[in-house]
Coordinates of C-alpha atoms in Angstrom, one line a residue:
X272 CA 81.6 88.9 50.4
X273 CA 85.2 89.9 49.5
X274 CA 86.2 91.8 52.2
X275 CA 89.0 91.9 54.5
X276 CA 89.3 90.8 57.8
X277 CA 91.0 93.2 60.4
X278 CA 92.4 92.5 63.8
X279 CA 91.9 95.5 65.1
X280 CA 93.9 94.7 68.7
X281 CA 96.8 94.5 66.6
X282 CA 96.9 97.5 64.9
X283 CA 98.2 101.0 66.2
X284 CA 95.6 103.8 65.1
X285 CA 96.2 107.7 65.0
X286 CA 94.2 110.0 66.8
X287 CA 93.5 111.7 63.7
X288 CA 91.8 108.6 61.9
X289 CA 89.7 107.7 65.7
X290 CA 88.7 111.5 65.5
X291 CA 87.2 111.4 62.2
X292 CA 84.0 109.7 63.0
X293 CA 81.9 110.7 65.9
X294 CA 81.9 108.2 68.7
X295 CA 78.3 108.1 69.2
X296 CA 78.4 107.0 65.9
X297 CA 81.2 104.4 66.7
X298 CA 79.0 102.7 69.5
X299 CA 75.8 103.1 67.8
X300 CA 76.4 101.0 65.2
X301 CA 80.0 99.0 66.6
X302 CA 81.9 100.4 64.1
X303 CA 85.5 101.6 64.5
X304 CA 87.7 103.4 61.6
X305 CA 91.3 102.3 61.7
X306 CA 92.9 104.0 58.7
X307 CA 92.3 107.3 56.3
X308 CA 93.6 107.8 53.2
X309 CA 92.8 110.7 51.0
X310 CA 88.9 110.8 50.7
X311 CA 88.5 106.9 51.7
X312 CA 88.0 106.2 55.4
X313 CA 88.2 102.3 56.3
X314 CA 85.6 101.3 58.6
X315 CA 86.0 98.0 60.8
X316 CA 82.6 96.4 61.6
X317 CA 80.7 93.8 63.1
X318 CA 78.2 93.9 60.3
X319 CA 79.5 95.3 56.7
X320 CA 76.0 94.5 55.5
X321 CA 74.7 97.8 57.9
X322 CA 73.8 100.1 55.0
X323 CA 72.0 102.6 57.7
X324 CA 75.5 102.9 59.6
X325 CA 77.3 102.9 56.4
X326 CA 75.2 105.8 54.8
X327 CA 75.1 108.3 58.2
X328 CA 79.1 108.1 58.9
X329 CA 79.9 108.8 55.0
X330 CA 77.1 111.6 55.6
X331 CA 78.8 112.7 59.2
X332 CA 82.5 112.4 57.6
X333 CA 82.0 113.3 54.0
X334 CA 84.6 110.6 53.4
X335 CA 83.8 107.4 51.3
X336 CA 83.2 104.5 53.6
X337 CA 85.3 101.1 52.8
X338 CA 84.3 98.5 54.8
X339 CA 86.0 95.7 56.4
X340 CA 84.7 92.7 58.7
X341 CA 86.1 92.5 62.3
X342 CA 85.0 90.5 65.6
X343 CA 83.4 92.0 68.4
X344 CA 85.4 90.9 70.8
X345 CA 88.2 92.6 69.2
X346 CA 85.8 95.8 68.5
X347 CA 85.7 96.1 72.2
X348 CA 89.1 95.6 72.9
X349 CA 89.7 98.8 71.0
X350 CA 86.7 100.9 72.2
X351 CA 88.0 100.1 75.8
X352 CA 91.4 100.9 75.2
X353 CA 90.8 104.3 73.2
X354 CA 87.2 105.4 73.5
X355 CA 87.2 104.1 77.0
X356 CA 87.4 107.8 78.0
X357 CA 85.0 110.9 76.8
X358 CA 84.4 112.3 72.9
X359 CA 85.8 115.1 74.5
X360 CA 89.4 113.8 75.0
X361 CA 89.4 112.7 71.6
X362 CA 88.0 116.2 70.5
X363 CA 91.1 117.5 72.8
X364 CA 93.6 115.6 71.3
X365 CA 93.1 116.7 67.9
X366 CA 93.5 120.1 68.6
X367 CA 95.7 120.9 71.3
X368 CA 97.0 124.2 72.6
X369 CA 100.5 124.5 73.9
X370 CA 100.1 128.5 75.0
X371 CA 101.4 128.6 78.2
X372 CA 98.6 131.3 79.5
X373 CA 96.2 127.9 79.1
X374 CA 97.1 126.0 81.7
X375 CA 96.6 128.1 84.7
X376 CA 92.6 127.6 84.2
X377 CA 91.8 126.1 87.2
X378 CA 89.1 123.3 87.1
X379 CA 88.8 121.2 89.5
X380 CA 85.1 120.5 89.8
X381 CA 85.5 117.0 88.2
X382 CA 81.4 116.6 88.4
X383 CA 81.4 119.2 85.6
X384 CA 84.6 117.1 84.0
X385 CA 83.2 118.2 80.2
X386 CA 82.0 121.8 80.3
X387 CA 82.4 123.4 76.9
X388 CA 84.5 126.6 78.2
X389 CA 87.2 124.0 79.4
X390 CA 90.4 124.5 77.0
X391 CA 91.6 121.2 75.5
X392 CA 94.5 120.9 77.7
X393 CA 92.2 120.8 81.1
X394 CA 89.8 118.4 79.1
X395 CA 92.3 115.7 78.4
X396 CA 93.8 115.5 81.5
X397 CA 90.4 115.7 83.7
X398 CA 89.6 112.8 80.8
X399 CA 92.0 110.4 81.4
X400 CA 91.9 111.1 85.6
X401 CA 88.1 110.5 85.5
X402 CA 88.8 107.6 83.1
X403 CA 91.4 106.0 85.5
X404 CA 89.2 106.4 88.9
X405 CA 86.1 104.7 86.8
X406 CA 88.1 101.9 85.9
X407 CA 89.7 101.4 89.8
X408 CA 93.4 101.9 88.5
X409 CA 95.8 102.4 91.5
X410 CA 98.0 104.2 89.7
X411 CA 97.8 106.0 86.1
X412 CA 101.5 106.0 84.2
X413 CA 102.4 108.7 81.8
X414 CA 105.7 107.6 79.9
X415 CA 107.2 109.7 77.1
X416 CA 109.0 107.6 74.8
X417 CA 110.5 108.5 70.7
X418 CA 107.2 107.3 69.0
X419 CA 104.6 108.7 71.6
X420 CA 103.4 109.0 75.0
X421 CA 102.4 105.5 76.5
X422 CA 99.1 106.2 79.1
X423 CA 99.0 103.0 81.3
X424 CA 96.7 102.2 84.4
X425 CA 97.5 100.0 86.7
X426 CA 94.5 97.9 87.5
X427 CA 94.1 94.4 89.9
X428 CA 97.9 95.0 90.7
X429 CA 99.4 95.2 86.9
X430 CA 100.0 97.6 84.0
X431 CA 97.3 98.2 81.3
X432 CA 98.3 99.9 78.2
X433 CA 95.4 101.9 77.7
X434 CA 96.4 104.1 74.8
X435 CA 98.9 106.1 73.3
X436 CA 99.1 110.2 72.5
X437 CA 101.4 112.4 70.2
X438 CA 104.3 113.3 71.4
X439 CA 103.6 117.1 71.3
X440 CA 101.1 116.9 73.9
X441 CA 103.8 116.0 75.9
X442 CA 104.6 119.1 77.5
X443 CA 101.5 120.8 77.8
X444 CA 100.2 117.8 80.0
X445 CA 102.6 117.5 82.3
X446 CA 102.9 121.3 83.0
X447 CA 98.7 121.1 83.9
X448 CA 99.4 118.5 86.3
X449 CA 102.5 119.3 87.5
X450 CA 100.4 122.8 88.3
X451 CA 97.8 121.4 89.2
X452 CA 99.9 119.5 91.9
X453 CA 101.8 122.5 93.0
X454 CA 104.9 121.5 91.7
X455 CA 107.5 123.7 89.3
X456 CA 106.7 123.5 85.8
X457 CA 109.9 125.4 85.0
X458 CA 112.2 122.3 86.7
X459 CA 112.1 119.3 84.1
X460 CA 115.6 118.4 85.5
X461 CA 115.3 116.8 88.4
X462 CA 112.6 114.5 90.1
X463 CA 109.9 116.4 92.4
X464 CA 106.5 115.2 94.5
X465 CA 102.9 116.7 94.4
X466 CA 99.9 116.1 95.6
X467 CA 95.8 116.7 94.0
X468 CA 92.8 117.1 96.1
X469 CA 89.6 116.8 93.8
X470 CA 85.8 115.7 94.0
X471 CA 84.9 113.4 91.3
X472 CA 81.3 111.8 91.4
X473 CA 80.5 113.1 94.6
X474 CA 83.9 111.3 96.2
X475 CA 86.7 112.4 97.4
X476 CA 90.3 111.8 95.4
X477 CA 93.6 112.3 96.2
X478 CA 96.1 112.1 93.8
X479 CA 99.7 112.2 94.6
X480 CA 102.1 112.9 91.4
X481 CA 105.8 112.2 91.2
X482 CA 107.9 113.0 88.0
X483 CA 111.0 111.7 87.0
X484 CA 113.3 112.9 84.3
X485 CA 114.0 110.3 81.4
X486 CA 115.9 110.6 77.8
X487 CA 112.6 111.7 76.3
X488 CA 111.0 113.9 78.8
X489 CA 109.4 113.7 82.3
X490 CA 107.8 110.8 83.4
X491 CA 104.3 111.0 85.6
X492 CA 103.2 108.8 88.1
X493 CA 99.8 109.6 89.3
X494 CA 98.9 107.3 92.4
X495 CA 95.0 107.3 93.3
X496 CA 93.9 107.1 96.9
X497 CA 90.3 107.2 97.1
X498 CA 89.1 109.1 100.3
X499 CA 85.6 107.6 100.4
X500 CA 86.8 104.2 99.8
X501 CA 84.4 101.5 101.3
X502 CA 86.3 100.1 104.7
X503 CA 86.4 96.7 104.7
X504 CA 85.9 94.6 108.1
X505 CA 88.9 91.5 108.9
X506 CA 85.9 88.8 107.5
X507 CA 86.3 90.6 103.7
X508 CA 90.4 90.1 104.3
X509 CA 90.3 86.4 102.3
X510 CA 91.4 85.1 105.2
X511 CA 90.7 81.3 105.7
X512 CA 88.6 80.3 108.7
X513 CA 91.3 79.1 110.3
X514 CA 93.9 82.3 109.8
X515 CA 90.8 84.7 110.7
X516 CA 90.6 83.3 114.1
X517 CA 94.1 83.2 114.4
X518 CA 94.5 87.2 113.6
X519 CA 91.2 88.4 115.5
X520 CA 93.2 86.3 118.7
X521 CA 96.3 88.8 117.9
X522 CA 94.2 92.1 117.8
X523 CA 92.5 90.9 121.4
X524 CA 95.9 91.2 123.2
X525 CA 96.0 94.5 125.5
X526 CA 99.4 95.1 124.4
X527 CA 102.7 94.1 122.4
X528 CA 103.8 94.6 118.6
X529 CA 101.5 92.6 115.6
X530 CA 103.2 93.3 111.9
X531 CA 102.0 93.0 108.5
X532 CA 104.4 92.6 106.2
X533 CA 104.7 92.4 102.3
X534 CA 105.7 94.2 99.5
X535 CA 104.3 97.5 98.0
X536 CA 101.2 97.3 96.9
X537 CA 100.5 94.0 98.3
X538 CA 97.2 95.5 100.8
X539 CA 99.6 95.8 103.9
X540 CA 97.9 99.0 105.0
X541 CA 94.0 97.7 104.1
X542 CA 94.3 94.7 106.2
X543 CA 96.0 97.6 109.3
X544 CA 92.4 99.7 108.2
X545 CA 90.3 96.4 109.1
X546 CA 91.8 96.2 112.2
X547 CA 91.8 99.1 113.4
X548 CA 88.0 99.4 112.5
X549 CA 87.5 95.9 114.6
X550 CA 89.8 97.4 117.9
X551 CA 87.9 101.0 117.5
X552 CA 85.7 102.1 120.3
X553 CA 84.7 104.8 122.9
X554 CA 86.3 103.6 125.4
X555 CA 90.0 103.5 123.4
X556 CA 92.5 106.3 122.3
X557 CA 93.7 105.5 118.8
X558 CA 96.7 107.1 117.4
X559 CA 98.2 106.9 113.7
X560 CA 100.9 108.3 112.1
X561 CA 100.8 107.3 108.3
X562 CA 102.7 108.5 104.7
X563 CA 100.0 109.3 103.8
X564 CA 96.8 108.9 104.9
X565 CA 94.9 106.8 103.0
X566 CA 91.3 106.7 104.5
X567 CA 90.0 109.3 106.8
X568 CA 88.4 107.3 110.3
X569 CA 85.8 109.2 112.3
X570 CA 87.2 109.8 116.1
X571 CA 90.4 108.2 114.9
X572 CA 93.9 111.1 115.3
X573 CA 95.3 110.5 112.6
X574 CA 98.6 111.7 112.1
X575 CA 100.6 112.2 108.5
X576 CA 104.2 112.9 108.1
X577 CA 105.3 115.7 107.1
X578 CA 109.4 116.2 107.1
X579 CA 108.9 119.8 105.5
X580 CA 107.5 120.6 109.1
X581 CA 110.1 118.5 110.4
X582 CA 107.6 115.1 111.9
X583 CA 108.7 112.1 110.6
X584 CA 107.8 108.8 111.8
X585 CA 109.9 108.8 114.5
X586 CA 109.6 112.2 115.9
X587 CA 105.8 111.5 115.4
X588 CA 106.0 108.4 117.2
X589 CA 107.7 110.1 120.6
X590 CA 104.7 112.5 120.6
X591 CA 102.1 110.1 120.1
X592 CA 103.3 108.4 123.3
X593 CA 103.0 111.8 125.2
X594 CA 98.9 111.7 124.2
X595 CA 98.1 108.9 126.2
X596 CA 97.6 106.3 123.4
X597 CA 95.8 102.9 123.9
X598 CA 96.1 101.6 120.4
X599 CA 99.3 103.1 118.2
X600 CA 99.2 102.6 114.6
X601 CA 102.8 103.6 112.9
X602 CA 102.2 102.9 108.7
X603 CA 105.6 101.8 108.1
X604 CA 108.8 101.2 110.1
X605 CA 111.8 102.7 107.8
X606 CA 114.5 103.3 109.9
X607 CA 116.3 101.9 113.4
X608 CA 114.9 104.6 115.7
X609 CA 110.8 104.2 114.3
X610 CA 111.5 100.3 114.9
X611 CA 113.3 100.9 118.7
X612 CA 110.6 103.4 119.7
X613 CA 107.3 101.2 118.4
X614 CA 109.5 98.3 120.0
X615 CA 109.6 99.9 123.3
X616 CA 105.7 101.1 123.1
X617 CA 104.8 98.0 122.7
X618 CA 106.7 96.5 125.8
X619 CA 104.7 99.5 128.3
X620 CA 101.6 98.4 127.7
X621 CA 100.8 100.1 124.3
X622 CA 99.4 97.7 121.5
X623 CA 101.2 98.7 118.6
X624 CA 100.4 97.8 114.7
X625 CA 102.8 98.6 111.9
X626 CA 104.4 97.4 108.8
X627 CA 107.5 96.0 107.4
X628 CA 109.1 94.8 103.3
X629 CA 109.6 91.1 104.6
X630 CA 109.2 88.3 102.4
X631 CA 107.5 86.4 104.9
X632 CA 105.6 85.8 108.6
X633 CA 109.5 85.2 110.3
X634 CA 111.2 87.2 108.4
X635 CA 110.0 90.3 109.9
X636 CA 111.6 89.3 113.3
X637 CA 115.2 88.8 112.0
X638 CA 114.4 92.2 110.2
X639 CA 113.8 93.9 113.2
X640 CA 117.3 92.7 114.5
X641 CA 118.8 93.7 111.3
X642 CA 117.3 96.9 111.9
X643 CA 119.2 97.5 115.4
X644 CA 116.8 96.2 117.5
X645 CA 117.7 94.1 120.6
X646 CA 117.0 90.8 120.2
X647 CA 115.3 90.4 123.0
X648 CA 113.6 93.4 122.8
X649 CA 112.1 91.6 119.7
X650 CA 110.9 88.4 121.3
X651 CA 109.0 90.7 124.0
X652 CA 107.3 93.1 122.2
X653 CA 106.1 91.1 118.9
X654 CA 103.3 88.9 119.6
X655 CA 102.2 88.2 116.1
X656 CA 103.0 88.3 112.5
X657 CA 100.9 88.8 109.3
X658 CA 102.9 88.1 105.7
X659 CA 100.4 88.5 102.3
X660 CA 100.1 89.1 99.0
X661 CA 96.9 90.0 96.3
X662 CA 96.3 87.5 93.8
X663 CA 93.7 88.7 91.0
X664 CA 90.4 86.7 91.4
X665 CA 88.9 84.7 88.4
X666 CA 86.3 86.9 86.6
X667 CA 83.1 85.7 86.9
X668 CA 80.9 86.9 84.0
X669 CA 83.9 84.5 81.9
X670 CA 85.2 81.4 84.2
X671 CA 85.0 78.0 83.0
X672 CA 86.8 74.7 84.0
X673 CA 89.8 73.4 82.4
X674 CA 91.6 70.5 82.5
X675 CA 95.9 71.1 83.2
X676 CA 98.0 69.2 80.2
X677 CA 100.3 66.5 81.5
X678 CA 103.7 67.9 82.7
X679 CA 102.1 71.7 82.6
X680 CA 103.5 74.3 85.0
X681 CA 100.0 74.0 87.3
X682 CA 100.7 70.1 88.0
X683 CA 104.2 70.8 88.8
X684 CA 103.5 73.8 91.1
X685 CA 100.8 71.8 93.0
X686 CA 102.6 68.6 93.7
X687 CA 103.4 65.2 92.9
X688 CA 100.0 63.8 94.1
X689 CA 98.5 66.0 90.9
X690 CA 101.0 65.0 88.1
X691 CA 98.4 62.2 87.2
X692 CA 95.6 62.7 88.9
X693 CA 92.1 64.2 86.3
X694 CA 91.2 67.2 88.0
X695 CA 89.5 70.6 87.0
X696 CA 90.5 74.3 87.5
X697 CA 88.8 77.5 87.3
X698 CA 90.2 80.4 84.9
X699 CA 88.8 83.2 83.2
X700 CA 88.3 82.9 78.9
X701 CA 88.2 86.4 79.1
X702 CA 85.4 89.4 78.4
X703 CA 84.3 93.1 77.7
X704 CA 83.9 93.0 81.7
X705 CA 88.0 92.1 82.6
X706 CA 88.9 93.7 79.8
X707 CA 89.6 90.4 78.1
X708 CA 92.6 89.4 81.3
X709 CA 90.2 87.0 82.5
X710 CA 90.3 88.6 86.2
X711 CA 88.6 90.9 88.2
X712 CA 89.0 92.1 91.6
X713 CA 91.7 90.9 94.0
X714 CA 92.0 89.2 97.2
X715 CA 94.9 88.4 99.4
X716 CA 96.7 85.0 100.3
X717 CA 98.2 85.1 103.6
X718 CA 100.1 83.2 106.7
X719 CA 100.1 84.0 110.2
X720 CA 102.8 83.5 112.7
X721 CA 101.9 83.6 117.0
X722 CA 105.3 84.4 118.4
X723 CA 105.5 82.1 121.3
X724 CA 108.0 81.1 123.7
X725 CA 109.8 78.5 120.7
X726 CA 109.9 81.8 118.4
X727 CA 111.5 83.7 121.0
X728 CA 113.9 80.7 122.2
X729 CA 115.0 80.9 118.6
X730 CA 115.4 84.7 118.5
X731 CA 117.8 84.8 121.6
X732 CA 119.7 82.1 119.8
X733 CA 120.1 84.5 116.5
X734 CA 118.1 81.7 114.2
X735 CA 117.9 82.7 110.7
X736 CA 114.6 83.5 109.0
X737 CA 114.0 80.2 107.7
X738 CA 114.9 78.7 110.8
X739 CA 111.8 80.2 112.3
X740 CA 109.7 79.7 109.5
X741 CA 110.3 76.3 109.3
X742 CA 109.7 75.3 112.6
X743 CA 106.3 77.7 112.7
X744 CA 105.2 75.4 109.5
X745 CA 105.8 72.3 111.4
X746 CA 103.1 74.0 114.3
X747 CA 100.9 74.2 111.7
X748 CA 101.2 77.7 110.1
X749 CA 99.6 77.5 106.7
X750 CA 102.2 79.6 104.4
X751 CA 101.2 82.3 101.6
X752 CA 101.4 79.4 98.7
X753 CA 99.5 76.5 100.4
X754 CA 96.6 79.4 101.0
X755 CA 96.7 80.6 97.8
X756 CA 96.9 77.0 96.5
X757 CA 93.5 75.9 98.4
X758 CA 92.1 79.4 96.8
X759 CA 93.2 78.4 93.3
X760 CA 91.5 74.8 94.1
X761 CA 88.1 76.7 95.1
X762 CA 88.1 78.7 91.9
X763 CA 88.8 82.3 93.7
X764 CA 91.9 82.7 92.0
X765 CA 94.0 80.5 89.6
X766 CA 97.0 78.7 90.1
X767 CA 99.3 81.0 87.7
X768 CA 98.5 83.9 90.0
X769 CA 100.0 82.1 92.9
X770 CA 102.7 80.9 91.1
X771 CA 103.1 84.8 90.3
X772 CA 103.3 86.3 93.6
X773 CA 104.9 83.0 95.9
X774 CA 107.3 81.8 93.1
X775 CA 110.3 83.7 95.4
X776 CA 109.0 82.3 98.7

């Protein structure tokens, strides 16, 4: 046929060239136009041989149609990563308004997201907010760098480019959220905190923003807490048979300290949610103090910090233990006096949950010493441990079995009784539905540590971390990488992921 084959993934295309063919028309007949010149606009498609499509875009456009032949898979690609988002935004982009007077048009009925008196400021960001919460991002990234402004979503734990804008909507964007989040759009100096409440689909949103100046202009960080998320009970945790009899033991005891520790974003505060929902009843008083509160519990006092009003954690934490609490939930311990006060709740009969940035299960109790805690304070109070990490899960519209090469990273990782062995593993080929990353989802891989009298013994002797870890492994603990190793072996997850989030441990 004579006729060029484009990779679409691999090209970068303007907003000007996506804009000049309706996207109705652009899913209708999985086309996608990726470059203008003049009169001619060059139309990638899965079928060159469409004469219908062919004849209504040049009839849309008025531009001549030159076809070229493209896969699609890669047509997908492209529609999720810049049509993935309303006509509207596209509309928006093309002809922006930077008048000042525009931005204070409040709109934050999100279940009307596209209504036609909405300037094109209000519809692009309400586009790619609406876009981000469809797609469960965690976290939407708006980066102004010397070519354009990078929009990334951070979805299943990492960063998704998902498109790029000019650069002179830069400022016009960030002044609607920054209103929008009650911040000052006149200070682009120095870094400041907001926060969004908005109904989108019937649910509840909050958005927290935070902007940081950078060489090319303000950076956004929009982090996405959905109100109305579903709670999950301690079974829908990941954790093994074994480990979820381990940790519903913990949350029976009438009192002491249990920890869940991790880094950010590792689903510290989801698995403290579960529990709290399995401890919650009539006959208890639950307390939490949390920055900020993530999910809203019915006949739960919740507490968030506010150090405007002057509460932190640990001015929170002393009036808390005024109200008669059964059950004390702190959301993180930051500082020596939060850590002495939760210690000393949970040594008079309180049972207190909280967590801590360890690396691992007994690494939180030599933290805790660090932190200015008595040491044997510490071997009292905590009576358990819970160190995890989220490992994306295997897509399942696209997993298949594979065979590992000799000598590849996945033999070496799991051991010397693999290196020969034939053995299958699950991963993802990649699809439209993972957005071709061959995952979906996430679950956690975990280890949990019973303090008992050996753990204590080694506290009062000032033991290091690994010390304790050590001998808990010996017991029997089943660490973060042997968990997510019998996960990767089931198919749940693969073994790169592990390798990912244990390779430090």
């Amino acid at each position: 046929m004579k006729l060029p084959h484009v990779q679409l993934s691999k090209l970068d295309i303007s907003w000007e060239v996506i804009g000049s063919v309706p996207e109705e028309l652009i899913h209708r007949h999985k086309v996608f136009p990726y470059k203008k010149e003049g009169k001619n606009i060059f139309l990638a498609m899965v079928d060159p041989l469409d004469f219908i499509a062919l004849d209504e875009i040049t009839l849309a456009t008025g531009l001549q149609v030159i076809p070229a032949l493209t896969t699609e898979a890669e047509l997908n690609t492209v529609i999720n990563r810049y049509l993935g988002f309303s006509q509207e935004l596209v509309a928006a982009i093309n002809q922006f308004e930077t008048e000042e007077n525009l931005l204070y048009k409040f709109t934050f009925d999100f279940d009307r997201l596209h209504h036609e008196n909405d300037t094109p400021i209000i519809q692009a960001v309400n586009g790619i907010i609406e876009q981000a919460v469809v797609r469960g991002a965690s976290d939407i990234h708006i980066e102004p760098h010397e070519e354009g402004i990078k929009v990334r979503f951070r979805i299943d734990g990492l960063l998704q480019e998902i498109f790029t804008l000019p650069c002179k909507v830069h400022s016009p964007l960030a002044s609607r959220l920054k209103l929008m989040a009650k911040m000052d759009i006149a200070e682009r100096r120095k870094p400041q905190d907001g926060r969004i409440q908005i109904k989108i689909g019937g649910r509840k949103v909050d958005l927290r923003v935070s902007s940081l100046p950078t060489i090319f202009g303000e950076k956004l960080v929009i982090r996405i807490l959905d109100q109305e998320q579903k709670l999950r009970q301690i079974s829908q945790l990941g954790f093994s048979e074994k480990q979820l009899k381990i940790f519903s033991k913990l949350l029976s005891f009438p009192y002491g300290m249990i920890l869940v520790t991790g880094p950010t974003g590792s689903g510290k505060t989801t698995t403290l949610y579960a529990a709290l929902n399995e401890l919650h009843t009539v006959e208890k008083n639950i307390i939490t103090i949390e920055d900020p509160v993530e999910y809203v519990f019915d006949q739960i006092n919740q507490v968030q910090v506010n150090p405007k009003a002057g509460v932190d954690f640990a001015k929170g934490l002393r009036s808390i233990l005024r109200q008669d609490p059964d059950i004390i939930m702190v959301g993180e311990i930051r500082d020596r006096e939060t850590a002495q006060i939760a210690v000393r709740a949970a040594t008079t009969g309180h049972l207190v949950l909280s967590t801590l940035h360890t690396n691992n299960a007994a690494g939180a109790l030599t933290r805790l010493v660090d932190m200015g805690v008595e040491s044997f304070l510490v071997a009292s109070s905590v009576v358990g441990i819970v160190a995890q990490r989220l490992v994306r899960k295997v897509c399942p519209h696209c997993r298949e079995e594979y065979e590992p090469d000799k000598n590849s990273p996945e033999r070496l990782f799991l051991g010397p009784e693999y290196y020969r062995l034939p053995f299958t593993l699950i991963r993802g080929a990649g699809c439209v539905n993972c957005n071709f990353t061959g995952y979906k989802g996430r679950t956690a891989i975990q280890e949990v540590l019973i303090v008992e009298s050996e753990e204590r013994d080694f506290l009062l002797e000032k033991a290091d971390a690994e010390t304790i870890q050590e001998a808990a492994v010996k017991k029997g603990m089943i660490t973060m990488r042997a968990d997510g190793l019998e996960k990767a072996l089931k198919g749940i997850t693969t073994v790169q992921e592990v390798m990912r989030v244990t390779i430090n441990l």
